[in-house]
Amino acid sequence: MVRPSQRREMAEWAVRYRSASIALACRAFSISETCYRYQPKLSDENELIADWLVALTNAKKAWRFGLCFLHLRNVKGFGWNPKRVYRIYRELKLNMRIKPGKRLQREKPEPLAVPEAPNEVWSMDFMADQLADGRSFRTLNVIDDFTREGLAIEVDFSLPSERVVRTLNQIIAWRGKPFTIRVDNGPDYVSARLQNWAEEAGIGLLYIQPGKPQQNAYVECYNRTVRTEWLGRYHFNSIEEVQEHATRRLWTYNNERPNMGIGGMTPIQKLEAA
């Protein structure tokens, strides 16, 4: 089945290179002369959509169409039709081809429980990276599982259990106390200092099974976003520079980046809705 746009192109080719009349070319390729003479015009609104898409993809290079559209609709408040926005997205050649990875056969994991309110379950995990001079640093990422809100990104060369406790106390001071904190079995989390603090504060520590990172899927997904959209895209020269970027990154993630896991809202919108 040849589409009308393709038949129009063939008719144009016949008129241009075979000296056929427009009427003859239209009859030969089964299109109307109105279709042949139609010239699409880019409206001012389409130009606005294109400007927004180009600006978003330049600023957020890891964002695909889904995040761009949700940002325009849910954060900026535009009511544009998704098909229209996607057509312009493709005309601008912003669609990025992703080579599918080889699927591995894995055991089906148990579904992760979804909290029903903020501060019901927090998750936290460490990440590691390097400065431009080769020195290693760590980040402590803490999120609320219900809103997917990033509560803290603590950055330093060393983050012992005492620093973890201090960070959690700072979050609790403005956010309130969680019922449970989900962690893995790393030495920082099984330390007596953290366990004693949790017992004194009346907070449960929920340890995942060793070798089962999918049981901590919320923060693992958050870590992937931090890696692909922030840590993996910059060379940092000092720990102060990383800390400054972390502060800006946390605000952007919570206030501007739509999250597919909570229906395309931002974490702050999810918190306000709750």
PDB file of C-alpha atoms in Angstrom:
ATOM      1  CA  MET A   1       0.000   0.000   0.000  1.00  0.00           C
ATOM      2  CA  VAL A   2       1.583   3.261  -1.182  1.00  0.00           C
ATOM      3  CA  ARG A   3       0.691   6.252   0.956  1.00  0.00           C
ATOM      4  CA  PRO A   4      -0.708   9.457  -0.618  1.00  0.00           C
ATOM      5  CA  SER A   5       2.436  11.360   0.375  1.00  0.00           C
ATOM      6  CA  GLN A   6       4.560   8.835  -1.549  1.00  0.00           C
ATOM      7  CA  ARG A   7       2.260   9.011  -4.604  1.00  0.00           C
ATOM      8  CA  ARG A   8       2.551  12.793  -4.469  1.00  0.00           C
ATOM      9  CA  GLU A   9       6.349  12.529  -4.497  1.00  0.00           C
ATOM     10  CA  MET A  10       6.207  10.218  -7.528  1.00  0.00           C
ATOM     11  CA  ALA A  11       3.886  12.636  -9.339  1.00  0.00           C
ATOM     12  CA  GLU A  12       6.281  15.513  -8.606  1.00  0.00           C
ATOM     13  CA  TRP A  13       9.142  13.430  -9.974  1.00  0.00           C
ATOM     14  CA  ALA A  14       7.210  12.715 -13.195  1.00  0.00           C
ATOM     15  CA  VAL A  15       6.415  16.404 -13.715  1.00  0.00           C
ATOM     16  CA  ARG A  16       9.957  17.539 -12.945  1.00  0.00           C
ATOM     17  CA  TYR A  17      12.027  14.918 -14.742  1.00  0.00           C
ATOM     18  CA  ARG A  18       9.665  13.452 -17.368  1.00  0.00           C
ATOM     19  CA  SER A  19       7.954  16.680 -18.441  1.00  0.00           C
ATOM     20  CA  ALA A  20       4.523  15.197 -17.746  1.00  0.00           C
ATOM     21  CA  SER A  21       1.624  17.563 -17.143  1.00  0.00           C
ATOM     22  CA  ILE A  22       0.300  17.898 -13.615  1.00  0.00           C
ATOM     23  CA  ALA A  23      -3.109  16.548 -14.634  1.00  0.00           C
ATOM     24  CA  LEU A  24      -1.570  13.484 -16.305  1.00  0.00           C
ATOM     25  CA  ALA A  25       0.756  12.797 -13.362  1.00  0.00           C
ATOM     26  CA  CYS A  26      -2.128  13.084 -10.882  1.00  0.00           C
ATOM     27  CA  ARG A  27      -4.279  10.653 -12.859  1.00  0.00           C
ATOM     28  CA  ALA A  28      -1.381   8.231 -13.249  1.00  0.00           C
ATOM     29  CA  PHE A  29      -0.662   8.102  -9.518  1.00  0.00           C
ATOM     30  CA  SER A  30      -4.290   8.422  -8.308  1.00  0.00           C
ATOM     31  CA  ILE A  31      -4.062  11.692  -6.428  1.00  0.00           C
ATOM     32  CA  SER A  32      -6.036  14.899  -6.757  1.00  0.00           C
ATOM     33  CA  GLU A  33      -4.532  18.098  -8.091  1.00  0.00           C
ATOM     34  CA  THR A  34      -5.423  19.701  -4.749  1.00  0.00           C
ATOM     35  CA  CYS A  35      -3.222  17.137  -3.000  1.00  0.00           C
ATOM     36  CA  TYR A  36      -0.437  17.755  -5.529  1.00  0.00           C
ATOM     37  CA  ARG A  37      -0.493  21.535  -5.059  1.00  0.00           C
ATOM     38  CA  TYR A  38      -0.847  21.459  -1.267  1.00  0.00           C
ATOM     39  CA  GLN A  39       1.974  23.210   0.570  1.00  0.00           C
ATOM     40  CA  PRO A  40       2.067  22.536   4.347  1.00  0.00           C
ATOM     41  CA  LYS A  41       2.538  25.673   6.426  1.00  0.00           C
ATOM     42  CA  LEU A  42       4.204  25.640   9.805  1.00  0.00           C
ATOM     43  CA  SER A  43       1.992  27.593  12.183  1.00  0.00           C
ATOM     44  CA  ASP A  44       3.350  29.858  14.898  1.00  0.00           C
ATOM     45  CA  GLU A  45       2.252  27.294  17.476  1.00  0.00           C
ATOM     46  CA  ASN A  46       4.187  24.536  15.692  1.00  0.00           C
ATOM     47  CA  GLU A  47       7.242  26.766  15.775  1.00  0.00           C
ATOM     48  CA  LEU A  48       6.716  27.209  19.520  1.00  0.00           C
ATOM     49  CA  ILE A  49       6.494  23.435  19.981  1.00  0.00           C
ATOM     50  CA  ALA A  50       9.667  22.971  17.944  1.00  0.00           C
ATOM     51  CA  ASP A  51      11.504  25.608  19.996  1.00  0.00           C
ATOM     52  CA  TRP A  52      10.492  23.906  23.244  1.00  0.00           C
ATOM     53  CA  LEU A  53      11.538  20.456  21.992  1.00  0.00           C
ATOM     54  CA  VAL A  54      14.923  21.687  20.804  1.00  0.00           C
ATOM     55  CA  ALA A  55      15.529  23.530  24.073  1.00  0.00           C
ATOM     56  CA  LEU A  56      14.542  20.513  26.183  1.00  0.00           C
ATOM     57  CA  THR A  57      16.637  18.004  24.252  1.00  0.00           C
ATOM     58  CA  ASN A  58      19.641  20.326  24.356  1.00  0.00           C
ATOM     59  CA  ALA A  59      19.323  20.867  28.111  1.00  0.00           C
ATOM     60  CA  LYS A  60      18.305  17.293  28.989  1.00  0.00           C
ATOM     61  CA  LYS A  61      20.220  15.149  26.544  1.00  0.00           C
ATOM     62  CA  ALA A  62      19.088  11.870  28.111  1.00  0.00           C
ATOM     63  CA  TRP A  63      15.379  12.698  27.837  1.00  0.00           C
ATOM     64  CA  ARG A  64      13.417  10.912  25.114  1.00  0.00           C
ATOM     65  CA  PHE A  65      10.069  11.998  23.705  1.00  0.00           C
ATOM     66  CA  GLY A  66       8.025  10.645  26.615  1.00  0.00           C
ATOM     67  CA  LEU A  67       9.763  12.762  29.251  1.00  0.00           C
ATOM     68  CA  CYS A  68       9.793  15.834  27.001  1.00  0.00           C
ATOM     69  CA  PHE A  69       6.057  15.588  26.329  1.00  0.00           C
ATOM     70  CA  LEU A  70       5.172  14.951  29.982  1.00  0.00           C
ATOM     71  CA  HIS A  71       7.308  17.934  31.007  1.00  0.00           C
ATOM     72  CA  LEU A  72       5.490  20.190  28.522  1.00  0.00           C
ATOM     73  CA  ARG A  73       2.071  18.921  29.605  1.00  0.00           C
ATOM     74  CA  ASN A  74       2.392  18.376  33.357  1.00  0.00           C
ATOM     75  CA  VAL A  75       5.077  20.899  34.335  1.00  0.00           C
ATOM     76  CA  LYS A  76       4.632  23.700  31.787  1.00  0.00           C
ATOM     77  CA  GLY A  77       0.878  23.234  31.355  1.00  0.00           C
ATOM     78  CA  PHE A  78       0.655  23.073  27.540  1.00  0.00           C
ATOM     79  CA  GLY A  79      -2.352  21.145  26.203  1.00  0.00           C
ATOM     80  CA  TRP A  80      -0.854  20.065  22.888  1.00  0.00           C
ATOM     81  CA  ASN A  81      -1.910  16.786  21.293  1.00  0.00           C
ATOM     82  CA  PRO A  82       0.792  14.110  21.801  1.00  0.00           C
ATOM     83  CA  LYS A  83       0.571  12.965  18.151  1.00  0.00           C
ATOM     84  CA  ARG A  84       1.192  16.507  16.968  1.00  0.00           C
ATOM     85  CA  VAL A  85       4.139  16.994  19.295  1.00  0.00           C
ATOM     86  CA  TYR A  86       5.602  13.623  18.287  1.00  0.00           C
ATOM     87  CA  ARG A  87       5.256  14.466  14.566  1.00  0.00           C
ATOM     88  CA  ILE A  88       7.249  17.671  15.104  1.00  0.00           C
ATOM     89  CA  TYR A  89       9.714  15.754  17.294  1.00  0.00           C
ATOM     90  CA  ARG A  90      10.383  13.359  14.419  1.00  0.00           C
ATOM     91  CA  GLU A  91      10.512  16.103  11.789  1.00  0.00           C
ATOM     92  CA  LEU A  92      13.270  17.708  13.852  1.00  0.00           C
ATOM     93  CA  LYS A  93      15.039  14.307  13.849  1.00  0.00           C
ATOM     94  CA  LEU A  94      15.223  14.319  17.630  1.00  0.00           C
ATOM     95  CA  ASN A  95      14.123  10.701  17.965  1.00  0.00           C
ATOM     96  CA  MET A  96      17.125   8.680  19.123  1.00  0.00           C
ATOM     97  CA  ARG A  97      17.479   5.077  18.053  1.00  0.00           C
ATOM     98  CA  ILE A  98      18.273   2.708  20.884  1.00  0.00           C
ATOM     99  CA  LYS A  99      19.834  -0.645  20.116  1.00  0.00           C
ATOM    100  CA  PRO A 100      17.847  -3.208  22.096  1.00  0.00           C
ATOM    101  CA  GLY A 101      19.890  -5.246  24.485  1.00  0.00           C
ATOM    102  CA  LYS A 102      19.893  -9.023  24.599  1.00  0.00           C
ATOM    103  CA  ARG A 103      17.203 -10.299  26.927  1.00  0.00           C
ATOM    104  CA  LEU A 104      18.399 -12.591  29.671  1.00  0.00           C
ATOM    105  CA  GLN A 105      16.215 -15.249  31.215  1.00  0.00           C
ATOM    106  CA  ARG A 106      15.799 -14.392  34.883  1.00  0.00           C
ATOM    107  CA  GLU A 107      13.584 -15.582  37.645  1.00  0.00           C
ATOM    108  CA  LYS A 108      10.465 -13.498  37.984  1.00  0.00           C
ATOM    109  CA  PRO A 109      11.019 -11.244  41.018  1.00  0.00           C
ATOM    110  CA  GLU A 110       8.374 -10.748  43.637  1.00  0.00           C
ATOM    111  CA  PRO A 111       6.435  -7.503  43.109  1.00  0.00           C
ATOM    112  CA  LEU A 112       7.784  -4.623  45.164  1.00  0.00           C
ATOM    113  CA  ALA A 113       5.268  -3.289  47.681  1.00  0.00           C
ATOM    114  CA  VAL A 114       3.999   0.185  46.825  1.00  0.00           C
ATOM    115  CA  PRO A 115       3.693   2.526  49.835  1.00  0.00           C
ATOM    116  CA  GLU A 116       0.374   4.293  50.324  1.00  0.00           C
ATOM    117  CA  ALA A 117       1.613   7.583  51.797  1.00  0.00           C
ATOM    118  CA  PRO A 118       4.717   9.791  52.062  1.00  0.00           C
ATOM    119  CA  ASN A 119       7.225   8.884  54.785  1.00  0.00           C
ATOM    120  CA  GLU A 120       5.959   5.321  54.898  1.00  0.00           C
ATOM    121  CA  VAL A 121       9.119   3.846  53.316  1.00  0.00           C
ATOM    122  CA  TRP A 122      12.367   5.532  52.361  1.00  0.00           C
ATOM    123  CA  SER A 123      15.122   3.852  50.361  1.00  0.00           C
ATOM    124  CA  MET A 124      18.804   4.729  50.346  1.00  0.00           C
ATOM    125  CA  ASP A 125      21.912   3.530  48.554  1.00  0.00           C
ATOM    126  CA  PHE A 126      25.478   4.536  47.765  1.00  0.00           C
ATOM    127  CA  MET A 127      27.054   5.342  44.398  1.00  0.00           C
ATOM    128  CA  ALA A 128      30.700   5.835  43.492  1.00  0.00           C
ATOM    129  CA  ASP A 129      32.469   7.981  40.890  1.00  0.00           C
ATOM    130  CA  GLN A 130      35.755   9.799  40.273  1.00  0.00           C
ATOM    131  CA  LEU A 131      36.943  13.375  39.899  1.00  0.00           C
ATOM    132  CA  ALA A 132      38.910  14.408  36.826  1.00  0.00           C
ATOM    133  CA  ASP A 133      42.182  13.854  38.727  1.00  0.00           C
ATOM    134  CA  GLY A 134      41.242  10.247  39.551  1.00  0.00           C
ATOM    135  CA  ARG A 135      40.213  10.692  43.185  1.00  0.00           C
ATOM    136  CA  SER A 136      37.166   8.625  44.107  1.00  0.00           C
ATOM    137  CA  PHE A 137      34.099  10.025  45.831  1.00  0.00           C
ATOM    138  CA  ARG A 138      30.779   8.595  47.000  1.00  0.00           C
ATOM    139  CA  THR A 139      27.191   9.761  47.008  1.00  0.00           C
ATOM    140  CA  LEU A 140      24.444   8.746  49.420  1.00  0.00           C
ATOM    141  CA  ASN A 141      21.051   8.858  47.702  1.00  0.00           C
ATOM    142  CA  VAL A 142      17.862   8.890  49.788  1.00  0.00           C
ATOM    143  CA  ILE A 143      14.362   8.834  48.267  1.00  0.00           C
ATOM    144  CA  ASP A 144      10.750   8.540  49.388  1.00  0.00           C
ATOM    145  CA  ASP A 145       9.300   5.403  47.772  1.00  0.00           C
ATOM    146  CA  PHE A 146       5.762   6.812  47.563  1.00  0.00           C
ATOM    147  CA  THR A 147       6.493  10.128  45.840  1.00  0.00           C
ATOM    148  CA  ARG A 148       9.869   9.057  44.307  1.00  0.00           C
ATOM    149  CA  GLU A 149      11.129  12.350  45.719  1.00  0.00           C
ATOM    150  CA  GLY A 150      14.869  12.715  46.142  1.00  0.00           C
ATOM    151  CA  LEU A 151      15.361  13.639  49.793  1.00  0.00           C
ATOM    152  CA  ALA A 152      19.140  13.994  49.762  1.00  0.00           C
ATOM    153  CA  ILE A 153      22.270  13.480  47.680  1.00  0.00           C
ATOM    154  CA  GLU A 154      25.138  13.560  50.176  1.00  0.00           C
ATOM    155  CA  VAL A 155      28.545  13.816  48.482  1.00  0.00           C
ATOM    156  CA  ASP A 156      32.042  13.394  49.928  1.00  0.00           C
ATOM    157  CA  PHE A 157      35.225  11.371  49.659  1.00  0.00           C
ATOM    158  CA  SER A 158      34.124   9.248  52.616  1.00  0.00           C
ATOM    159  CA  LEU A 159      30.624   8.651  54.000  1.00  0.00           C
ATOM    160  CA  PRO A 160      30.923   6.578  57.207  1.00  0.00           C
ATOM    161  CA  SER A 161      27.902   5.468  59.218  1.00  0.00           C
ATOM    162  CA  GLU A 162      28.141   8.565  61.433  1.00  0.00           C
ATOM    163  CA  ARG A 163      27.738  10.749  58.329  1.00  0.00           C
ATOM    164  CA  VAL A 164      24.773   8.635  57.198  1.00  0.00           C
ATOM    165  CA  VAL A 165      23.063   9.158  60.553  1.00  0.00           C
ATOM    166  CA  ARG A 166      23.694  12.904  60.407  1.00  0.00           C
ATOM    167  CA  THR A 167      22.193  13.115  56.928  1.00  0.00           C
ATOM    168  CA  LEU A 168      19.094  11.187  57.994  1.00  0.00           C
ATOM    169  CA  ASN A 169      18.643  13.453  61.026  1.00  0.00           C
ATOM    170  CA  GLN A 170      18.820  16.502  58.768  1.00  0.00           C
ATOM    171  CA  ILE A 171      16.119  15.069  56.477  1.00  0.00           C
ATOM    172  CA  ILE A 172      13.870  14.145  59.417  1.00  0.00           C
ATOM    173  CA  ALA A 173      14.192  17.699  60.798  1.00  0.00           C
ATOM    174  CA  TRP A 174      12.313  19.149  57.782  1.00  0.00           C
ATOM    175  CA  ARG A 175      10.465  16.148  56.346  1.00  0.00           C
ATOM    176  CA  GLY A 176       9.409  14.098  59.349  1.00  0.00           C
ATOM    177  CA  LYS A 177      10.278  10.562  60.416  1.00  0.00           C
ATOM    178  CA  PRO A 178       9.721   7.530  58.167  1.00  0.00           C
ATOM    179  CA  PHE A 179       8.261   4.250  59.393  1.00  0.00           C
ATOM    180  CA  THR A 180      10.860   2.165  57.531  1.00  0.00           C
ATOM    181  CA  ILE A 181      14.090   2.671  55.598  1.00  0.00           C
ATOM    182  CA  ARG A 182      14.941   0.065  52.943  1.00  0.00           C
ATOM    183  CA  VAL A 183      18.686  -0.637  52.562  1.00  0.00           C
ATOM    184  CA  ASP A 184      20.997  -3.300  51.183  1.00  0.00           C
ATOM    185  CA  ASN A 185      23.485  -5.370  53.184  1.00  0.00           C
ATOM    186  CA  GLY A 186      26.531  -3.141  52.784  1.00  0.00           C
ATOM    187  CA  PRO A 187      28.815  -2.628  55.804  1.00  0.00           C
ATOM    188  CA  ASP A 188      27.639   0.969  56.185  1.00  0.00           C
ATOM    189  CA  TYR A 189      24.076  -0.243  56.744  1.00  0.00           C
ATOM    190  CA  VAL A 190      24.725  -3.190  59.040  1.00  0.00           C
ATOM    191  CA  SER A 191      26.921  -1.121  61.342  1.00  0.00           C
ATOM    192  CA  ALA A 192      25.983  -0.980  65.007  1.00  0.00           C
ATOM    193  CA  ARG A 193      25.882   2.843  64.865  1.00  0.00           C
ATOM    194  CA  LEU A 194      23.084   2.912  62.285  1.00  0.00           C
ATOM    195  CA  GLN A 195      21.152   0.072  63.902  1.00  0.00           C
ATOM    196  CA  ASN A 196      21.305   1.736  67.327  1.00  0.00           C
ATOM    197  CA  TRP A 197      20.167   5.053  65.859  1.00  0.00           C
ATOM    198  CA  ALA A 198      17.222   3.406  64.098  1.00  0.00           C
ATOM    199  CA  GLU A 199      16.190   1.580  67.289  1.00  0.00           C
ATOM    200  CA  GLU A 200      16.341   4.766  69.353  1.00  0.00           C
ATOM    201  CA  ALA A 201      14.374   6.699  66.730  1.00  0.00           C
ATOM    202  CA  GLY A 202      11.738   3.973  66.364  1.00  0.00           C
ATOM    203  CA  ILE A 203      12.504   3.465  62.658  1.00  0.00           C
ATOM    204  CA  GLY A 204      12.615   0.015  61.093  1.00  0.00           C
ATOM    205  CA  LEU A 205      15.520  -1.011  58.858  1.00  0.00           C
ATOM    206  CA  LEU A 206      14.325  -3.261  56.034  1.00  0.00           C
ATOM    207  CA  TYR A 207      17.269  -5.227  54.611  1.00  0.00           C
ATOM    208  CA  ILE A 208      16.987  -6.711  51.143  1.00  0.00           C
ATOM    209  CA  GLN A 209      18.274 -10.202  50.396  1.00  0.00           C
ATOM    210  CA  PRO A 210      21.943 -10.412  49.367  1.00  0.00           C
ATOM    211  CA  GLY A 211      22.312 -10.393  45.583  1.00  0.00           C
ATOM    212  CA  LYS A 212      18.722  -9.188  45.030  1.00  0.00           C
ATOM    213  CA  PRO A 213      19.025  -5.492  44.017  1.00  0.00           C
ATOM    214  CA  GLN A 214      15.539  -5.656  42.451  1.00  0.00           C
ATOM    215  CA  GLN A 215      14.169  -5.661  45.998  1.00  0.00           C
ATOM    216  CA  ASN A 216      15.496  -2.105  46.258  1.00  0.00           C
ATOM    217  CA  ALA A 217      14.206  -1.177  42.809  1.00  0.00           C
ATOM    218  CA  TYR A 218      13.019   2.355  43.576  1.00  0.00           C
ATOM    219  CA  VAL A 219      16.403   3.696  44.584  1.00  0.00           C
ATOM    220  CA  GLU A 220      18.199   1.555  41.978  1.00  0.00           C
ATOM    221  CA  CYS A 221      16.061   3.226  39.295  1.00  0.00           C
ATOM    222  CA  TYR A 222      16.878   6.595  40.840  1.00  0.00           C
ATOM    223  CA  ASN A 223      20.594   5.737  40.804  1.00  0.00           C
ATOM    224  CA  ARG A 224      20.384   4.920  37.095  1.00  0.00           C
ATOM    225  CA  THR A 225      18.792   8.300  36.415  1.00  0.00           C
ATOM    226  CA  VAL A 226      21.496  10.070  38.438  1.00  0.00           C
ATOM    227  CA  ARG A 227      24.181   8.171  36.536  1.00  0.00           C
ATOM    228  CA  THR A 228      22.839   8.699  33.002  1.00  0.00           C
ATOM    229  CA  GLU A 229      21.572  12.271  33.364  1.00  0.00           C
ATOM    230  CA  TRP A 230      24.162  13.747  35.688  1.00  0.00           C
ATOM    231  CA  LEU A 231      27.273  11.875  36.879  1.00  0.00           C
ATOM    232  CA  GLY A 232      27.977  10.243  33.532  1.00  0.00           C
ATOM    233  CA  ARG A 233      27.796  13.538  31.610  1.00  0.00           C
ATOM    234  CA  TYR A 234      30.261  15.759  33.460  1.00  0.00           C
ATOM    235  CA  HIS A 235      33.918  15.841  34.501  1.00  0.00           C
ATOM    236  CA  PHE A 236      34.219  17.296  37.987  1.00  0.00           C
ATOM    237  CA  ASN A 237      37.423  18.942  39.188  1.00  0.00           C
ATOM    238  CA  SER A 238      36.619  19.260  42.899  1.00  0.00           C
ATOM    239  CA  ILE A 239      34.307  17.775  45.502  1.00  0.00           C
ATOM    240  CA  GLU A 240      32.753  21.234  45.992  1.00  0.00           C
ATOM    241  CA  GLU A 241      31.766  21.256  42.330  1.00  0.00           C
ATOM    242  CA  VAL A 242      30.091  17.863  42.713  1.00  0.00           C
ATOM    243  CA  GLN A 243      28.198  19.055  45.802  1.00  0.00           C
ATOM    244  CA  GLU A 244      26.959  22.148  43.956  1.00  0.00           C
ATOM    245  CA  HIS A 245      25.785  20.051  41.003  1.00  0.00           C
ATOM    246  CA  ALA A 246      24.080  17.627  43.385  1.00  0.00           C
ATOM    247  CA  THR A 247      22.025  20.429  44.930  1.00  0.00           C
ATOM    248  CA  ARG A 248      20.863  21.671  41.527  1.00  0.00           C
ATOM    249  CA  ARG A 249      20.266  18.142  40.294  1.00  0.00           C
ATOM    250  CA  LEU A 250      18.075  17.305  43.285  1.00  0.00           C
ATOM    251  CA  TRP A 251      15.865  20.354  42.735  1.00  0.00           C
ATOM    252  CA  THR A 252      15.504  19.652  39.005  1.00  0.00           C
ATOM    253  CA  TYR A 253      14.651  15.995  39.591  1.00  0.00           C
ATOM    254  CA  ASN A 254      11.953  16.816  42.131  1.00  0.00           C
ATOM    255  CA  ASN A 255      10.388  19.843  40.445  1.00  0.00           C
ATOM    256  CA  GLU A 256      10.897  19.537  36.682  1.00  0.00           C
ATOM    257  CA  ARG A 257      11.500  15.921  35.660  1.00  0.00           C
ATOM    258  CA  PRO A 258       8.309  13.863  35.068  1.00  0.00           C
ATOM    259  CA  ASN A 259       8.515  10.389  36.574  1.00  0.00           C
ATOM    260  CA  MET A 260       6.976   7.503  34.634  1.00  0.00           C
ATOM    261  CA  GLY A 261       6.589   5.441  37.812  1.00  0.00           C
ATOM    262  CA  ILE A 262       4.060   7.883  39.292  1.00  0.00           C
ATOM    263  CA  GLY A 263       1.960   8.571  36.205  1.00  0.00           C
ATOM    264  CA  GLY A 264       4.100  11.219  34.530  1.00  0.00           C
ATOM    265  CA  MET A 265       3.950  13.689  37.422  1.00  0.00           C
ATOM    266  CA  THR A 266       6.954  15.230  39.109  1.00  0.00           C
ATOM    267  CA  PRO A 267       7.700  14.056  42.670  1.00  0.00           C
ATOM    268  CA  ILE A 268       6.615  17.419  44.071  1.00  0.00           C
ATOM    269  CA  GLN A 269       3.292  17.198  42.216  1.00  0.00           C
ATOM    270  CA  LYS A 270       2.818  13.711  43.650  1.00  0.00           C
ATOM    271  CA  LEU A 271       3.556  15.017  47.145  1.00  0.00           C
ATOM    272  CA  GLU A 272       1.094  17.908  46.742  1.00  0.00           C
ATOM    273  CA  ALA A 273      -1.579  15.541  45.426  1.00  0.00           C
ATOM    274  CA  ALA A 274      -1.104  13.319  48.476  1.00  0.00           C
TER     275      ALA A 274
END
